[in-house]
PDB file of C-alpha atoms in Angstrom:
ATOM      1  CA  MET P   1      27.933 -63.577  62.846  1.00  0.00           C
ATOM      2  CA  PRO P   2      24.300 -62.737  63.291  1.00  0.00           C
ATOM      3  CA  VAL P   3      23.366 -59.716  65.265  1.00  0.00           C
ATOM      4  CA  THR P   4      21.231 -60.797  68.132  1.00  0.00           C
ATOM      5  CA  LEU P   5      19.249 -58.273  70.031  1.00  0.00           C
ATOM      6  CA  PRO P   6      18.466 -58.983  73.673  1.00  0.00           C
ATOM      7  CA  VAL P   7      15.427 -61.171  73.887  1.00  0.00           C
ATOM      8  CA  LEU P   8      13.433 -62.431  76.794  1.00  0.00           C
ATOM      9  CA  LEU P   9      14.323 -65.893  77.906  1.00  0.00           C
ATOM     10  CA  PRO P  10      11.589 -68.382  77.262  1.00  0.00           C
ATOM     11  CA  GLY P  11       9.126 -68.407  80.117  1.00  0.00           C
ATOM     12  CA  ARG P  12       9.364 -71.327  82.460  1.00  0.00           C
ATOM     13  CA  THR P  13       6.825 -71.403  85.199  1.00  0.00           C
ATOM     14  CA  PRO P  14       6.930 -74.393  87.518  1.00  0.00           C
ATOM     15  CA  LEU P  15       3.610 -75.017  89.176  1.00  0.00           C
ATOM     16  CA  ARG P  16       3.800 -77.449  91.991  1.00  0.00           C
ATOM     17  CA  GLU P  17       1.124 -78.808  94.178  1.00  0.00           C
ATOM     18  CA  ALA P  18       2.662 -79.752  97.472  1.00  0.00           C
ATOM     19  CA  GLY P  19      -0.535 -81.255  98.822  1.00  0.00           C
ATOM     20  CA  THR P  20      -3.697 -80.092 100.474  1.00  0.00           C
ATOM     21  CA  ARG P  21      -4.651 -78.881 103.902  1.00  0.00           C
ATOM     22  CA  THR P  22      -7.397 -81.370 104.440  1.00  0.00           C
ATOM     23  CA  GLY P  23      -5.236 -83.477 106.646  1.00  0.00           C
ATOM     24  CA  VAL P  24      -5.314 -86.259 104.193  1.00  0.00           C
ATOM     25  CA  ALA P  25      -2.019 -86.727 102.585  1.00  0.00           C
ATOM     26  CA  PRO P  26      -2.364 -87.518  98.981  1.00  0.00           C
ATOM     27  CA  ALA P  27      -1.083 -90.853  98.040  1.00  0.00           C
ATOM     28  CA  GLU P  28       0.924 -89.310  95.339  1.00  0.00           C
ATOM     29  CA  VAL P  29       2.080 -85.770  94.984  1.00  0.00           C
ATOM     30  CA  ALA P  30       1.235 -84.481  91.603  1.00  0.00           C
ATOM     31  CA  GLU P  31       3.991 -82.447  90.158  1.00  0.00           C
ATOM     32  CA  THR P  32       3.249 -80.521  87.056  1.00  0.00           C
ATOM     33  CA  GLU P  33       5.292 -78.081  85.206  1.00  0.00           C
ATOM     34  CA  THR P  34       4.081 -75.629  82.644  1.00  0.00           C
ATOM     35  CA  VAL P  35       6.618 -74.558  80.144  1.00  0.00           C
ATOM     36  CA  LEU P  36       5.707 -71.716  77.867  1.00  0.00           C
ATOM     37  CA  ALA P  37       6.677 -72.501  74.317  1.00  0.00           C
ATOM     38  CA  PRO P  38       9.562 -70.306  73.318  1.00  0.00           C
ATOM     39  CA  GLN P  39       8.886 -67.951  70.453  1.00  0.00           C
ATOM     40  CA  GLY P  40      12.459 -67.737  69.432  1.00  0.00           C
ATOM     41  CA  PRO P  41      14.956 -67.803  68.146  1.00  0.00           C
ATOM     42  CA  TRP P  42      13.794 -66.956  64.670  1.00  0.00           C
ATOM     43  CA  ARG P  43      16.248 -65.759  62.128  1.00  0.00           C
ATOM     44  CA  VAL P  44      15.737 -63.142  59.475  1.00  0.00           C
ATOM     45  CA  VAL P  45      17.774 -64.201  56.463  1.00  0.00           C
ATOM     46  CA  VAL P  46      18.420 -62.026  53.443  1.00  0.00           C
ATOM     47  CA  ILE P  47      18.933 -63.910  50.187  1.00  0.00           C
ATOM     48  CA  ASN P  48      21.151 -62.616  47.405  1.00  0.00           C
ATOM     49  CA  ASP P  49      19.656 -61.236  44.238  1.00  0.00           C
ATOM     50  CA  PRO P  50      21.529 -60.026  41.179  1.00  0.00           C
ATOM     51  CA  VAL P  51      19.524 -56.814  40.889  1.00  0.00           C
ATOM     52  CA  ASN P  52      19.827 -54.727  44.019  1.00  0.00           C
ATOM     53  CA  THR P  53      23.117 -52.905  44.187  1.00  0.00           C
ATOM     54  CA  MET P  54      25.592 -53.088  47.030  1.00  0.00           C
ATOM     55  CA  SER P  55      25.029 -49.478  48.060  1.00  0.00           C
ATOM     56  CA  TYR P  56      21.271 -50.022  48.055  1.00  0.00           C
ATOM     57  CA  VAL P  57      21.510 -53.116  50.254  1.00  0.00           C
ATOM     58  CA  VAL P  58      23.822 -51.325  52.686  1.00  0.00           C
ATOM     59  CA  LEU P  59      21.363 -48.445  52.860  1.00  0.00           C
ATOM     60  CA  VAL P  60      18.473 -50.812  53.555  1.00  0.00           C
ATOM     61  CA  PHE P  61      20.328 -52.587  56.358  1.00  0.00           C
ATOM     62  CA  ARG P  62      21.213 -49.256  57.947  1.00  0.00           C
ATOM     63  CA  LYS P  63      17.664 -48.010  57.617  1.00  0.00           C
ATOM     64  CA  VAL P  64      15.818 -51.123  58.777  1.00  0.00           C
ATOM     65  CA  PHE P  65      18.152 -52.328  61.527  1.00  0.00           C
ATOM     66  CA  GLY P  66      20.009 -49.164  62.428  1.00  0.00           C
ATOM     67  CA  PHE P  67      23.302 -50.874  61.629  1.00  0.00           C
ATOM     68  CA  SER P  68      26.505 -48.896  61.376  1.00  0.00           C
ATOM     69  CA  GLU P  69      27.831 -48.576  57.866  1.00  0.00           C
ATOM     70  CA  ALA P  70      30.585 -51.087  58.642  1.00  0.00           C
ATOM     71  CA  LEU P  71      28.180 -53.697  59.977  1.00  0.00           C
ATOM     72  CA  ALA P  72      25.731 -53.137  57.139  1.00  0.00           C
ATOM     73  CA  SER P  73      28.574 -53.559  54.644  1.00  0.00           C
ATOM     74  CA  LYS P  74      29.677 -56.756  56.349  1.00  0.00           C
ATOM     75  CA  HIS P  75      26.216 -58.282  56.024  1.00  0.00           C
ATOM     76  CA  MET P  76      25.905 -57.039  52.471  1.00  0.00           C
ATOM     77  CA  MET P  77      29.183 -58.733  51.538  1.00  0.00           C
ATOM     78  CA  GLU P  78      28.023 -61.912  53.209  1.00  0.00           C
ATOM     79  CA  VAL P  79      24.844 -61.866  51.122  1.00  0.00           C
ATOM     80  CA  HIS P  80      26.867 -61.149  48.011  1.00  0.00           C
ATOM     81  CA  GLU P  81      29.541 -63.775  48.561  1.00  0.00           C
ATOM     82  CA  ARG P  82      27.683 -66.541  50.370  1.00  0.00           C
ATOM     83  CA  GLY P  83      24.232 -65.979  48.938  1.00  0.00           C
ATOM     84  CA  ARG P  84      22.615 -65.242  52.292  1.00  0.00           C
ATOM     85  CA  SER P  85      23.147 -63.553  55.608  1.00  0.00           C
ATOM     86  CA  VAL P  86      21.394 -63.863  58.932  1.00  0.00           C
ATOM     87  CA  VAL P  87      20.749 -60.239  59.757  1.00  0.00           C
ATOM     88  CA  TRP P  88      18.714 -60.626  62.919  1.00  0.00           C
ATOM     89  CA  SER P  89      17.473 -63.275  65.303  1.00  0.00           C
ATOM     90  CA  GLY P  90      15.005 -63.206  68.123  1.00  0.00           C
ATOM     91  CA  LEU P  91      11.319 -63.459  68.783  1.00  0.00           C
ATOM     92  CA  ARG P  92       9.116 -64.409  65.892  1.00  0.00           C
ATOM     93  CA  GLU P  93       6.873 -61.374  66.038  1.00  0.00           C
ATOM     94  CA  GLN P  94       9.789 -58.980  65.728  1.00  0.00           C
ATOM     95  CA  ALA P  95      11.389 -61.171  63.074  1.00  0.00           C
ATOM     96  CA  GLU P  96       8.199 -60.914  61.024  1.00  0.00           C
ATOM     97  CA  LEU P  97       8.277 -57.137  61.304  1.00  0.00           C
ATOM     98  CA  TYR P  98      11.858 -57.053  60.080  1.00  0.00           C
ATOM     99  CA  ALA P  99      11.126 -59.449  57.204  1.00  0.00           C
ATOM    100  CA  PHE P 100       8.189 -57.287  56.210  1.00  0.00           C
ATOM    101  CA  ALA P 101      10.338 -54.151  56.310  1.00  0.00           C
ATOM    102  CA  LEU P 102      12.980 -55.797  54.131  1.00  0.00           C
ATOM    103  CA  GLN P 103      10.328 -56.861  51.650  1.00  0.00           C
ATOM    104  CA  GLN P 104       9.038 -53.298  51.546  1.00  0.00           C
ATOM    105  CA  TRP P 105      12.505 -52.466  50.267  1.00  0.00           C
ATOM    106  CA  HIS P 106      12.249 -55.314  47.751  1.00  0.00           C
ATOM    107  CA  LEU P 107      14.906 -57.503  49.285  1.00  0.00           C
ATOM    108  CA  THR P 108      14.287 -61.224  49.425  1.00  0.00           C
ATOM    109  CA  ALA P 109      13.978 -62.071  53.105  1.00  0.00           C
ATOM    110  CA  VAL P 110      12.943 -65.320  54.715  1.00  0.00           C
ATOM    111  CA  LEU P 111      12.247 -66.386  58.256  1.00  0.00           C
ATOM    112  CA  GLU P 112      13.913 -69.459  59.655  1.00  0.00           C
ATOM    113  CA  SER P 113      13.662 -71.141  62.991  1.00  0.00           C
ATOM    114  CA  ASP P 114      15.695 -73.811  64.714  1.00  0.00           C
ATOM    115  CA  GLU P 115      12.856 -76.203  63.969  1.00  0.00           C
ATOM    116  CA  THR P 116      13.113 -75.704  60.239  1.00  0.00           C
ATOM    117  CA  HIS P 117      16.888 -76.159  60.160  1.00  0.00           C
TER     118      HIS P 117
ATOM    119  CA  MET K   1      15.959 -29.271  52.724  1.00  0.00           C
ATOM    120  CA  LYS K   2      18.523 -30.860  50.512  1.00  0.00           C
ATOM    121  CA  ARG K   3      17.390 -31.191  46.942  1.00  0.00           C
ATOM    122  CA  ILE K   4      19.063 -32.324  43.785  1.00  0.00           C
ATOM    123  CA  GLU K   5      17.961 -31.606  40.282  1.00  0.00           C
ATOM    124  CA  VAL K   6      19.088 -33.804  37.460  1.00  0.00           C
ATOM    125  CA  LYS K   7      18.878 -32.841  33.851  1.00  0.00           C
ATOM    126  CA  LEU K   8      18.250 -35.856  31.712  1.00  0.00           C
ATOM    127  CA  SER K   9      18.642 -36.297  28.013  1.00  0.00           C
ATOM    128  CA  LEU K  10      15.106 -36.334  26.636  1.00  0.00           C
ATOM    129  CA  PRO K  11      15.992 -38.281  23.474  1.00  0.00           C
ATOM    130  CA  VAL K  12      17.574 -40.989  25.625  1.00  0.00           C
ATOM    131  CA  VAL K  13      15.090 -41.173  28.479  1.00  0.00           C
ATOM    132  CA  ALA K  14      11.743 -40.524  26.797  1.00  0.00           C
ATOM    133  CA  PRO K  15      11.765 -43.794  24.820  1.00  0.00           C
ATOM    134  CA  LEU K  16      12.295 -45.698  28.057  1.00  0.00           C
ATOM    135  CA  LEU K  17       9.215 -44.326  29.755  1.00  0.00           C
ATOM    136  CA  ASP K  18       6.756 -46.561  27.921  1.00  0.00           C
ATOM    137  CA  LEU K  19       8.525 -49.648  29.176  1.00  0.00           C
ATOM    138  CA  MET K  20       8.773 -48.216  32.681  1.00  0.00           C
ATOM    139  CA  LYS K  21       5.045 -47.489  32.625  1.00  0.00           C
ATOM    140  CA  ALA K  22       4.180 -50.953  31.319  1.00  0.00           C
ATOM    141  CA  SER K  23       6.322 -52.596  33.988  1.00  0.00           C
ATOM    142  CA  SER K  24       4.835 -50.332  36.605  1.00  0.00           C
ATOM    143  CA  ASP K  25       1.331 -51.351  35.542  1.00  0.00           C
ATOM    144  CA  VAL K  26       2.167 -55.019  35.921  1.00  0.00           C
ATOM    145  CA  LEU K  27       3.455 -54.330  39.415  1.00  0.00           C
ATOM    146  CA  GLU K  28       0.039 -53.041  40.422  1.00  0.00           C
ATOM    147  CA  ALA K  29      -0.862 -56.656  41.036  1.00  0.00           C
ATOM    148  CA  GLN K  30       2.495 -58.304  41.669  1.00  0.00           C
ATOM    149  CA  ILE K  31       5.091 -57.993  44.362  1.00  0.00           C
ATOM    150  CA  ALA K  32       8.407 -57.206  42.710  1.00  0.00           C
ATOM    151  CA  ALA K  33      10.589 -59.378  44.916  1.00  0.00           C
ATOM    152  CA  PRO K  34       9.771 -63.038  45.414  1.00  0.00           C
ATOM    153  CA  LEU K  35       7.710 -63.629  48.530  1.00  0.00           C
ATOM    154  CA  THR K  36       8.642 -66.555  50.711  1.00  0.00           C
ATOM    155  CA  LEU K  37       6.146 -66.695  53.510  1.00  0.00           C
ATOM    156  CA  GLU K  38       5.334 -70.380  53.790  1.00  0.00           C
ATOM    157  CA  ASP K  39       5.387 -70.262  57.546  1.00  0.00           C
ATOM    158  CA  ILE K  40       3.001 -67.378  57.792  1.00  0.00           C
ATOM    159  CA  ASP K  41      -0.679 -67.856  58.532  1.00  0.00           C
ATOM    160  CA  ALA K  42      -2.735 -67.587  55.309  1.00  0.00           C
ATOM    161  CA  ASP K  43      -4.879 -64.641  56.440  1.00  0.00           C
ATOM    162  CA  PHE K  44      -1.859 -62.786  57.718  1.00  0.00           C
ATOM    163  CA  ARG K  45      -0.028 -63.533  54.487  1.00  0.00           C
ATOM    164  CA  ASP K  46      -2.798 -61.964  52.440  1.00  0.00           C
ATOM    165  CA  GLU K  47      -2.729 -58.820  54.590  1.00  0.00           C
ATOM    166  CA  TRP K  48       1.044 -58.769  54.357  1.00  0.00           C
ATOM    167  CA  LYS K  49       0.921 -58.983  50.571  1.00  0.00           C
ATOM    168  CA  ALA K  50      -1.787 -56.324  50.326  1.00  0.00           C
ATOM    169  CA  GLU K  51       0.307 -53.917  52.411  1.00  0.00           C
ATOM    170  CA  LEU K  52       3.362 -54.562  50.276  1.00  0.00           C
ATOM    171  CA  LEU K  53       1.375 -53.959  47.109  1.00  0.00           C
ATOM    172  CA  LYS K  54      -0.030 -50.730  48.496  1.00  0.00           C
ATOM    173  CA  GLY K  55       3.432 -49.439  49.333  1.00  0.00           C
ATOM    174  CA  GLN K  56       4.791 -50.540  45.992  1.00  0.00           C
ATOM    175  CA  HIS K  57       1.962 -48.724  44.207  1.00  0.00           C
ATOM    176  CA  GLU K  58       2.788 -45.474  46.039  1.00  0.00           C
ATOM    177  CA  GLU K  59       6.470 -45.774  45.191  1.00  0.00           C
ATOM    178  CA  LEU K  60       5.855 -46.381  41.513  1.00  0.00           C
ATOM    179  CA  HIS K  61       3.322 -43.570  41.375  1.00  0.00           C
ATOM    180  CA  ALA K  62       5.939 -41.208  42.813  1.00  0.00           C
ATOM    181  CA  LEU K  63       8.581 -42.341  40.340  1.00  0.00           C
ATOM    182  CA  MET K  64       6.383 -42.109  37.280  1.00  0.00           C
ATOM    183  CA  GLY K  65       5.142 -38.742  38.519  1.00  0.00           C
ATOM    184  CA  LEU K  66       8.632 -37.325  37.994  1.00  0.00           C
ATOM    185  CA  PHE K  67       8.159 -37.659  34.271  1.00  0.00           C
ATOM    186  CA  ASN K  68       5.290 -35.222  33.948  1.00  0.00           C
ATOM    187  CA  SER K  69       4.667 -32.498  31.402  1.00  0.00           C
ATOM    188  CA  ASP K  70       7.337 -30.276  32.973  1.00  0.00           C
ATOM    189  CA  PHE K  71       9.886 -32.986  32.416  1.00  0.00           C
ATOM    190  CA  PHE K  72       9.131 -32.982  28.703  1.00  0.00           C
ATOM    191  CA  VAL K  73       9.758 -29.236  28.641  1.00  0.00           C
ATOM    192  CA  ASN K  74      13.041 -29.010  30.526  1.00  0.00           C
ATOM    193  CA  GLY K  75      14.192 -32.612  31.036  1.00  0.00           C
ATOM    194  CA  VAL K  76      14.728 -32.019  34.742  1.00  0.00           C
ATOM    195  CA  VAL K  77      13.736 -34.316  37.583  1.00  0.00           C
ATOM    196  CA  ALA K  78      14.160 -33.353  41.240  1.00  0.00           C
ATOM    197  CA  PHE K  79      14.850 -35.444  44.303  1.00  0.00           C
ATOM    198  CA  ASP K  80      14.637 -34.371  47.906  1.00  0.00           C
ATOM    199  CA  GLU K  81      14.208 -35.907  51.319  1.00  0.00           C
ATOM    200  CA  GLU K  82      10.482 -36.245  50.793  1.00  0.00           C
ATOM    201  CA  ASN K  83      10.700 -38.462  47.741  1.00  0.00           C
ATOM    202  CA  ALA K  84      14.191 -39.982  48.003  1.00  0.00           C
ATOM    203  CA  GLU K  85      13.130 -43.127  49.810  1.00  0.00           C
ATOM    204  CA  VAL K  86      10.175 -43.993  47.612  1.00  0.00           C
ATOM    205  CA  ILE K  87      12.165 -43.274  44.473  1.00  0.00           C
ATOM    206  CA  VAL K  88      15.007 -45.655  45.335  1.00  0.00           C
ATOM    207  CA  ARG K  89      12.478 -48.312  46.272  1.00  0.00           C
ATOM    208  CA  ALA K  90      10.547 -47.823  43.049  1.00  0.00           C
ATOM    209  CA  CYS K  91      13.755 -48.141  41.035  1.00  0.00           C
ATOM    210  CA  SER K  92      14.453 -51.409  42.806  1.00  0.00           C
ATOM    211  CA  ALA K  93      10.945 -52.729  42.104  1.00  0.00           C
ATOM    212  CA  LEU K  94      11.129 -51.887  38.416  1.00  0.00           C
ATOM    213  CA  ARG K  95      14.622 -53.312  38.030  1.00  0.00           C
ATOM    214  CA  LEU K  96      13.487 -56.562  39.612  1.00  0.00           C
ATOM    215  CA  ARG K  97      10.540 -56.706  37.227  1.00  0.00           C
ATOM    216  CA  LEU K  98      12.745 -55.983  34.210  1.00  0.00           C
ATOM    217  CA  ARG K  99      15.248 -58.596  35.262  1.00  0.00           C
ATOM    218  CA  ARG K 100      12.597 -61.271  35.827  1.00  0.00           C
ATOM    219  CA  HIS K 101      10.574 -60.559  32.727  1.00  0.00           C
ATOM    220  CA  ASP K 102      12.449 -58.659  30.031  1.00  0.00           C
ATOM    221  CA  LEU K 103      16.056 -59.551  30.801  1.00  0.00           C
ATOM    222  CA  LYS K 104      15.672 -63.121  31.951  1.00  0.00           C
ATOM    223  CA  VAL K 105      17.974 -64.430  29.238  1.00  0.00           C
ATOM    224  CA  LEU K 106      20.921 -62.538  30.695  1.00  0.00           C
ATOM    225  CA  ASP K 107      23.148 -64.173  33.275  1.00  0.00           C
ATOM    226  CA  ASP K 108      23.188 -62.943  36.842  1.00  0.00           C
ATOM    227  CA  GLU K 109      26.916 -62.358  36.515  1.00  0.00           C
ATOM    228  CA  GLN K 110      26.447 -60.158  33.486  1.00  0.00           C
ATOM    229  CA  LEU K 111      23.892 -58.039  35.271  1.00  0.00           C
ATOM    230  CA  GLU K 112      25.815 -57.811  38.524  1.00  0.00           C
ATOM    231  CA  SER K 113      29.032 -56.833  36.830  1.00  0.00           C
ATOM    232  CA  GLY K 114      27.324 -54.363  34.509  1.00  0.00           C
ATOM    233  CA  SER K 115      29.512 -55.722  31.752  1.00  0.00           C
ATOM    234  CA  VAL K 116      26.774 -56.015  29.153  1.00  0.00           C
ATOM    235  CA  ASP K 117      27.608 -54.236  25.943  1.00  0.00           C
ATOM    236  CA  LEU K 118      24.542 -52.963  24.102  1.00  0.00           C
ATOM    237  CA  GLU K 119      26.005 -54.086  20.814  1.00  0.00           C
ATOM    238  CA  ASP K 120      26.356 -57.631  22.100  1.00  0.00           C
ATOM    239  CA  ILE K 121      22.703 -58.119  22.969  1.00  0.00           C
ATOM    240  CA  THR K 122      19.730 -58.482  20.685  1.00  0.00           C
ATOM    241  CA  VAL K 123      17.686 -55.450  19.771  1.00  0.00           C
ATOM    242  CA  PRO K 124      14.651 -56.492  21.855  1.00  0.00           C
ATOM    243  CA  LEU K 125      16.905 -56.628  24.905  1.00  0.00           C
ATOM    244  CA  GLN K 126      18.523 -53.251  24.388  1.00  0.00           C
ATOM    245  CA  LYS K 127      15.679 -51.074  25.578  1.00  0.00           C
ATOM    246  CA  PRO K 128      14.954 -53.086  28.726  1.00  0.00           C
ATOM    247  CA  TYR K 129      18.656 -53.117  29.514  1.00  0.00           C
ATOM    248  CA  MET K 130      18.977 -49.372  29.023  1.00  0.00           C
ATOM    249  CA  CYS K 131      15.965 -48.937  31.254  1.00  0.00           C
ATOM    250  CA  TYR K 132      17.533 -51.210  33.858  1.00  0.00           C
ATOM    251  CA  VAL K 133      20.772 -49.238  33.794  1.00  0.00           C
ATOM    252  CA  PHE K 134      18.957 -45.901  33.838  1.00  0.00           C
ATOM    253  CA  LEU K 135      16.964 -46.859  36.941  1.00  0.00           C
ATOM    254  CA  GLY K 136      20.126 -48.106  38.606  1.00  0.00           C
ATOM    255  CA  THR K 137      21.842 -44.818  37.861  1.00  0.00           C
ATOM    256  CA  ILE K 138      18.970 -42.808  39.292  1.00  0.00           C
ATOM    257  CA  GLN K 139      19.028 -44.991  42.377  1.00  0.00           C
ATOM    258  CA  GLU K 140      22.774 -44.589  42.861  1.00  0.00           C
ATOM    259  CA  LEU K 141      22.542 -40.851  42.394  1.00  0.00           C
ATOM    260  CA  VAL K 142      19.842 -40.504  45.018  1.00  0.00           C
ATOM    261  CA  ILE K 143      21.688 -42.734  47.468  1.00  0.00           C
ATOM    262  CA  GLN K 144      24.916 -40.824  46.908  1.00  0.00           C
ATOM    263  CA  HIS K 145      23.360 -37.443  47.620  1.00  0.00           C
ATOM    264  CA  LEU K 146      20.419 -38.161  49.897  1.00  0.00           C
ATOM    265  CA  ASP K 147      21.323 -41.253  51.922  1.00  0.00           C
ATOM    266  CA  SER K 148      21.374 -39.328  55.198  1.00  0.00           C
ATOM    267  CA  ALA K 149      17.919 -37.952  54.420  1.00  0.00           C
ATOM    268  CA  ILE K 150      16.663 -41.466  53.723  1.00  0.00           C
ATOM    269  CA  LEU K 151      18.124 -42.733  56.975  1.00  0.00           C
ATOM    270  CA  ARG K 152      16.430 -39.925  58.902  1.00  0.00           C
ATOM    271  CA  GLY K 153      13.153 -40.355  57.063  1.00  0.00           C
ATOM    272  CA  PRO K 154      11.048 -37.689  55.383  1.00  0.00           C
ATOM    273  CA  ALA K 155      10.654 -34.470  57.357  1.00  0.00           C
ATOM    274  CA  SER K 156       6.888 -34.862  57.142  1.00  0.00           C
ATOM    275  CA  GLU K 157       7.138 -38.097  59.115  1.00  0.00           C
ATOM    276  CA  ARG K 158       9.498 -36.810  61.797  1.00  0.00           C
ATOM    277  CA  SER K 159       8.147 -35.440  65.059  1.00  0.00           C
ATOM    278  CA  THR K 160      10.326 -32.368  64.982  1.00  0.00           C
ATOM    279  CA  GLY K 161      10.191 -30.434  61.810  1.00  0.00           C
ATOM    280  CA  SER K 162      12.990 -28.019  62.527  1.00  0.00           C
ATOM    281  CA  ASP K 163      16.062 -30.170  62.148  1.00  0.00           C
ATOM    282  CA  ASP K 164      17.122 -29.199  58.719  1.00  0.00           C
ATOM    283  CA  ASP K 165      19.880 -30.992  56.954  1.00  0.00           C
ATOM    284  CA  GLU K 166      23.261 -30.419  58.543  1.00  0.00           C
ATOM    285  CA  ALA K 167      24.419 -28.671  55.433  1.00  0.00           C
ATOM    286  CA  GLY K 168      21.459 -26.367  55.562  1.00  0.00           C
ATOM    287  CA  ASP K 169      19.416 -25.619  52.514  1.00  0.00           C
ATOM    288  CA  ASP K 170      21.256 -27.271  49.761  1.00  0.00           C
ATOM    289  CA  ASP K 171      20.268 -27.263  46.172  1.00  0.00           C
ATOM    290  CA  GLU K 172      22.415 -29.216  43.807  1.00  0.00           C
ATOM    291  CA  ARG K 173      22.053 -29.386  40.106  1.00  0.00           C
ATOM    292  CA  GLY K 174      23.584 -32.158  38.144  1.00  0.00           C
ATOM    293  CA  GLY K 175      24.126 -32.537  34.488  1.00  0.00           C
ATOM    294  CA  PHE K 176      23.658 -36.283  34.478  1.00  0.00           C
ATOM    295  CA  GLY K 177      22.417 -37.463  31.138  1.00  0.00           C
ATOM    296  CA  ASP K 178      22.744 -33.922  29.989  1.00  0.00           C
ATOM    297  CA  LYS K 179      24.020 -34.766  26.611  1.00  0.00           C
ATOM    298  CA  THR K 180      25.081 -37.725  24.637  1.00  0.00           C
ATOM    299  CA  ASP K 181      28.265 -37.828  22.733  1.00  0.00           C
TER     300      ASP K 181
END
């Protein structure tokens, strides 16, 4: 199960024009709604590789995400056994930072969004 | 500051250093792990890659720096909380390079299980494989003894410089690779 940090709900700002004060009622009330495009959820997925050892991967997960040893081990085993693990999900900007951090540690990390899957 | 010193067998390790250096040189211009950044803006991707390369260069420089002239006198390399993180990363980078380039004929399963017998592989593969195993051993050793230091980060990067390791000053000396039977 992916670890999801609290994220802001996508902005939704209804803008309504109820009419004017000119005394002339508009024939038709324009109703518009601006919806801010959500930035999330994006998933940070770690892909298995045959090189990095289990203890190394656990260490990286603890270091990058602050996971407990048990949680880091769980994700590591998921990567090992299923070939991938979703280690974080949330806003794209933060997901990019995490993917970058994982790549600094030479893990293979990809970003996925609901749109791509 | 916790520090471990490891005495390596010069006759075993010295022949591996040429290959480590050659692999390290290649990684001056290549990211060790495959990059999958299709969704990233091209300009941002270039910056991203440049930053990764810069970090990788620093790691490899630190690792290769362990094998200086002193090493060839006493065979000792030292790890502490200042270099632990970059050393384990550098080992990972080099192992990835060795796997992708020099050991590509080996199966993933063989490498993951560590079940490769030197006598069962061709001579050209033996040195890269020994190098691969050596780097993995160094990495494991550092993680085993200095993982808490890595998780905290180097003292030089922490805001408070007074929180010494819980165990206090701790100097360990290991005999890893000390001799070959």
